[in-house]
């Protein structure tokens, strides 16, 4: 009887410069560069156990055994690790999201970063952060960024080149920023990001323009980070958000990720900015929740304002978080 086990925890991240679209679907390489902020306390903890008595791979998430595409994506990552070490053993994968239940924020980012770390360590590998990021990227590109803490960049890929990994961006002295998260539904998203970006790439007349302008936007965000210029950073994040949602909206059939509460929050954020002079900037991913980037000192006031918007179910303040951790 042989058993190999490891547990890892990874935080989720929110993109400031958005990833939307792939230049290589087989290797899962993004067509555009992205920059994100890893968030503290919104995490996934995953335990991987390889055992020669297991007849097949199993994947349990938040107490429910998963099948279909969800399980296949996990197995694809396990297969890559098994190939590397010459393992034949099947695995039991158990994940728990420490993200408000059914918030729809449970992104694949924290999940696949934690899985990559737990699976490699259980198999006896000790990969560098870069290598771990590369393994996570093949499963889900946003997961490549969750390997690192703070601000993280994942460059655009080059078709056929599997080496792509994310890297941490150093911003010098600490910058006390926060993301205020406003949740607007408990429902699962209708169109997952993988499918949404593929449909955008194939059918949206705006897709090519998005890919062409994304590097300049990312450059602006990188410079704003270096200068700690929240206004430039926030406005560029909003532009990146609207540009990728424009691709989704103009896809065929159209993908609309927002609900009425999303728009009401956007209006509240503009009001805070324009009428009260608070630096607050909004972003949405492949779902209707809104995340507001701001300075730490303004976060409680923004949280209160968003909590009053009709349709907002829950609000929470998230601070920047660290990279993936493997339990000793
Ligand atoms: C809108 O990383 O979930 O959140 O690589 O297909 O797994 P796959 O996609 P995924 O896409 C995330 C898209 C986004 C923007 C972002 O996080 O950059």
XYZ file of C-alpha atoms and ligand atoms in Angstrom:
346
model
C 0.000 0.000 0.000
C 1.399 3.378 -1.009
C -0.125 6.743 -0.158
C 1.159 10.215 -1.028
C -0.706 13.238 0.245
C -0.358 17.048 0.276
C -2.602 20.022 1.070
C -2.310 23.543 -0.369
C -4.239 26.807 -0.073
C -4.442 29.530 -2.731
C -6.211 32.894 -2.741
C -8.358 34.074 -5.582
C -7.366 37.111 -7.650
C -9.246 39.859 -9.453
C -7.895 41.075 -12.788
C -7.188 44.782 -13.192
C -6.103 44.312 -16.821
C -8.427 41.579 -18.029
C -7.599 38.284 -19.728
C -10.260 37.478 -22.312
C -9.454 35.215 -25.264
C -6.852 32.590 -26.083
C -4.234 32.438 -28.832
C -3.863 28.670 -28.312
C -6.780 26.708 -26.873
C -4.856 23.435 -26.617
C -2.091 24.896 -24.435
C -4.476 27.437 -22.880
C -2.403 30.496 -23.793
C -3.973 33.946 -23.391
C -4.159 36.260 -26.398
C -3.682 39.340 -24.183
C -1.509 40.200 -21.164
C -3.290 40.545 -17.819
C -2.497 42.036 -14.399
C -4.296 41.049 -11.202
C -4.427 41.597 -7.466
C -4.461 38.495 -5.244
C -7.000 38.870 -2.415
C -6.647 37.741 1.169
C -9.228 35.433 2.741
C -11.007 34.349 -0.443
C -9.296 31.015 -0.866
C -9.500 27.371 -1.833
C -7.829 24.606 0.187
C -7.206 21.365 -1.685
C -5.893 17.998 -0.547
C -4.583 15.515 -3.109
C -4.045 11.891 -2.122
C -2.438 9.436 -4.536
C -3.063 5.842 -3.484
C -2.417 2.614 -5.410
C -5.715 1.176 -4.110
C -7.910 3.878 -5.688
C -9.707 2.514 -8.791
C -10.269 5.987 -10.302
C -9.757 9.708 -9.782
C -12.403 11.444 -7.691
C -12.999 15.164 -7.175
C -15.081 16.521 -4.291
C -15.748 20.276 -4.051
C -17.460 21.719 -0.976
C -18.688 18.261 0.014
C -20.198 17.348 -3.375
C -18.647 14.760 -5.693
C -18.146 16.412 -9.093
C -18.397 14.821 -12.526
C -18.296 15.879 -16.174
C -16.204 18.828 -17.318
C -15.287 19.934 -13.772
C -13.754 16.536 -12.988
C -12.099 16.277 -16.422
C -10.221 19.548 -15.909
C -8.904 18.260 -12.579
C -7.874 14.935 -14.132
C -6.043 16.712 -16.970
C -3.869 18.493 -14.393
C -3.293 15.253 -12.438
C -2.318 13.449 -15.674
C 0.327 16.089 -16.381
C 1.825 15.570 -12.909
C 1.627 11.766 -13.222
C 3.433 11.878 -16.576
C 6.220 13.929 -15.050
C 6.924 11.467 -12.213
C 5.892 8.224 -13.917
C 3.011 7.648 -11.462
C 0.123 5.353 -12.313
C -1.735 5.871 -9.035
C -5.215 7.405 -9.098
C -6.016 10.304 -6.816
C -8.650 11.613 -4.468
C -8.975 15.404 -4.686
C -10.907 17.254 -1.982
C -11.422 21.029 -2.223
C -13.072 23.514 0.092
C -13.760 27.083 -0.961
C -13.378 29.684 1.775
C -15.390 32.118 -0.253
C -18.893 33.205 0.824
C -21.012 30.207 -0.119
C -22.795 30.354 -3.465
C -21.457 33.850 -4.018
C -20.511 33.061 -7.587
C -17.038 34.332 -6.788
C -15.595 30.849 -6.555
C -13.366 31.301 -9.549
C -11.201 28.602 -10.989
C -8.197 30.798 -10.120
C -7.793 29.789 -6.470
C -8.980 26.247 -7.230
C -6.441 25.344 -9.894
C -3.563 27.143 -8.142
C -4.222 25.107 -4.969
C -4.631 21.914 -7.019
C -1.352 22.442 -8.909
C 0.537 22.920 -5.629
C -1.129 20.007 -3.789
C -0.818 17.562 -6.721
C 2.863 18.282 -7.421
C 3.808 18.103 -3.733
C 1.827 14.898 -3.196
C 3.766 13.400 -6.129
C 7.060 14.337 -4.455
C 7.893 17.254 -6.771
C 9.107 20.597 -5.430
C 8.435 22.941 -8.351
C 9.530 26.573 -8.407
C 6.750 29.183 -8.229
C 7.277 29.778 -11.944
C 6.853 26.101 -12.778
C 3.783 25.868 -10.540
C 2.295 28.888 -12.293
C 2.887 27.234 -15.668
C 1.113 24.036 -14.541
C -1.825 26.053 -13.140
C -2.014 28.125 -16.353
C -2.587 25.049 -18.491
C -5.685 24.312 -16.374
C -6.971 27.901 -16.116
C -4.994 30.982 -17.086
C -6.235 33.130 -14.186
C -4.945 30.387 -11.819
C -1.392 31.064 -13.029
C -1.676 34.470 -11.297
C -2.990 33.056 -7.972
C 0.343 31.265 -7.398
C 1.760 34.681 -6.454
C 0.623 37.291 -3.942
C -0.037 41.007 -4.483
C 0.053 42.388 -8.023
C 0.799 39.758 -10.646
C 1.252 39.836 -14.419
C 0.562 37.039 -16.888
C 1.985 38.062 -20.286
C 0.228 37.143 -23.519
C 1.186 33.740 -24.889
C 2.818 32.732 -28.156
C 1.049 29.955 -30.033
C 2.750 26.590 -29.427
C 4.986 27.843 -26.585
C 4.011 26.078 -23.366
C 6.525 27.893 -21.128
C 4.286 30.838 -20.238
C 3.941 31.599 -16.495
C 2.870 34.578 -14.394
C 5.255 36.748 -12.386
C 4.883 38.937 -9.302
C 5.072 42.690 -9.921
C 6.983 44.560 -7.289
C 5.472 47.922 -6.372
C 8.066 48.977 -3.765
C 6.588 50.158 -0.448
C 3.252 48.678 0.560
C 0.253 50.335 -1.058
C -2.844 50.068 1.173
C -5.496 49.236 -1.418
C -8.703 47.253 -0.968
C -11.345 45.599 -3.131
C -14.893 46.078 -1.907
C -16.934 43.177 -3.240
C -20.679 43.577 -3.828
C -22.526 40.336 -4.497
C -25.703 40.504 -6.521
C -26.902 36.916 -6.943
C -26.562 33.424 -5.531
C -27.048 31.799 -8.922
C -24.309 30.098 -10.916
C -23.137 32.011 -13.970
C -24.868 31.038 -17.190
C -21.845 31.092 -19.503
C -18.477 30.120 -17.998
C -15.446 32.247 -18.840
C -13.772 29.563 -20.997
C -16.858 29.294 -23.189
C -17.568 33.036 -23.102
C -14.116 33.995 -24.343
C -14.135 31.334 -27.051
C -17.485 32.547 -28.338
C -16.194 36.137 -28.263
C -13.108 35.144 -30.244
C -15.080 33.266 -32.872
C -18.030 35.590 -33.344
C -17.508 39.101 -31.943
C -16.653 41.810 -34.500
C -14.942 43.682 -31.639
C -12.604 40.867 -30.627
C -9.683 41.809 -32.892
C -9.771 45.414 -31.675
C -9.798 44.192 -28.051
C -6.691 42.049 -28.617
C -4.909 44.897 -30.384
C -5.528 47.525 -27.703
C -5.056 45.300 -24.609
C -1.210 45.545 -24.453
C -1.323 49.380 -24.337
C -3.878 49.259 -21.535
C -1.749 46.762 -19.604
C 1.276 49.017 -20.068
C -0.671 51.953 -18.644
C -1.689 49.834 -15.641
C 1.900 48.672 -15.070
C 3.154 52.286 -15.052
C 0.302 53.436 -12.779
C 1.230 50.657 -10.333
C 4.841 51.776 -10.271
C 3.746 55.380 -9.611
C 1.004 54.345 -7.167
C -1.404 56.402 -9.249
C -4.803 54.984 -8.250
C -6.810 57.201 -10.577
C -4.950 56.141 -13.747
C -4.966 52.519 -12.544
C -8.679 52.532 -11.754
C -9.772 54.228 -14.973
C -7.677 51.803 -17.050
C -9.204 48.868 -15.124
C -12.700 50.151 -15.921
C -11.746 50.527 -19.574
C -10.367 46.976 -19.720
C -13.546 45.707 -18.029
C -15.893 47.471 -20.451
C -13.812 46.447 -23.481
C -13.959 42.744 -22.693
C -17.641 42.926 -21.763
C -18.148 44.689 -25.109
C -16.701 41.597 -26.822
C -19.024 39.339 -24.836
C -22.070 41.549 -25.523
C -21.346 41.627 -29.243
C -20.748 37.870 -29.523
C -23.308 35.668 -31.258
C -25.406 34.721 -29.351
C -24.770 37.718 -27.103
C -23.424 37.154 -23.589
C -24.705 39.534 -20.921
C -23.078 38.883 -17.547
C -24.796 41.734 -15.679
C -28.087 42.067 -13.880
C -29.952 45.253 -12.864
C -28.038 45.409 -9.566
C -24.726 45.426 -11.476
C -25.777 48.631 -13.247
C -27.108 50.181 -10.040
C -23.730 49.549 -8.371
C -21.878 51.084 -11.340
C -24.023 54.182 -10.931
C -23.333 54.302 -7.175
C -19.571 54.016 -7.812
C -19.683 56.877 -10.326
C -21.657 58.927 -7.854
C -19.085 58.317 -5.090
C -16.353 59.391 -7.472
C -17.936 62.329 -9.260
C -19.975 63.861 -6.459
C -18.010 62.950 -3.333
C -14.493 62.829 -4.757
C -13.799 59.277 -3.486
C -11.371 57.292 -5.627
C -13.513 54.211 -6.289
C -13.284 52.129 -9.489
C -15.465 49.215 -10.547
C -14.753 45.939 -12.308
C -16.832 42.879 -13.239
C -15.719 39.464 -14.460
C -17.757 36.696 -16.058
C -20.649 37.332 -13.676
C -22.831 40.109 -12.218
C -20.864 40.905 -9.030
C -18.950 44.171 -8.817
C -15.541 44.628 -7.203
C -14.507 48.151 -6.316
C -10.841 49.108 -6.110
C -10.086 51.848 -3.579
C -7.753 53.055 -0.848
C -8.032 51.201 2.481
C -9.233 54.341 4.285
C -12.255 54.705 1.945
C -13.270 51.017 1.956
C -15.728 51.120 4.927
C -17.583 54.096 3.444
C -17.794 52.464 0.008
C -18.971 49.200 1.590
C -21.781 51.081 3.368
C -22.812 52.877 0.165
C -22.870 49.663 -1.892
C -24.783 47.834 0.842
C -27.643 50.314 0.316
C -27.910 49.664 -3.449
C -31.077 47.694 -4.319
C -30.237 44.130 -5.317
C -26.962 43.915 -3.387
C -27.086 40.772 -1.259
C -23.788 40.975 0.553
C -20.714 43.209 0.694
C -17.228 42.531 1.931
C -13.834 44.214 2.046
C -10.827 42.224 0.791
C -7.199 43.209 1.379
C -4.304 42.136 -0.857
C -3.279 38.539 -0.139
C -0.289 36.235 -0.455
C 0.621 33.454 -2.863
C -0.114 29.729 -2.687
C 0.923 27.892 0.503
C 1.607 24.180 0.914
C 0.965 22.763 4.387
C 4.119 21.480 5.997
C -13.114 37.474 -16.853
O -9.029 31.939 -16.162
O -11.465 31.358 -15.837
O -12.075 36.499 -14.950
O -8.231 29.987 -18.780
O -10.411 29.308 -19.722
O -9.913 28.828 -17.322
P -9.680 29.756 -18.502
O -10.380 31.131 -18.102
P -10.394 31.899 -16.721
O -10.825 33.365 -17.217
C -10.873 34.468 -16.391
C -11.530 35.601 -17.117
C -11.842 36.826 -16.302
C -10.742 37.880 -16.409
C -9.473 37.574 -15.665
O -9.514 36.976 -14.585
O -8.415 38.010 -16.175
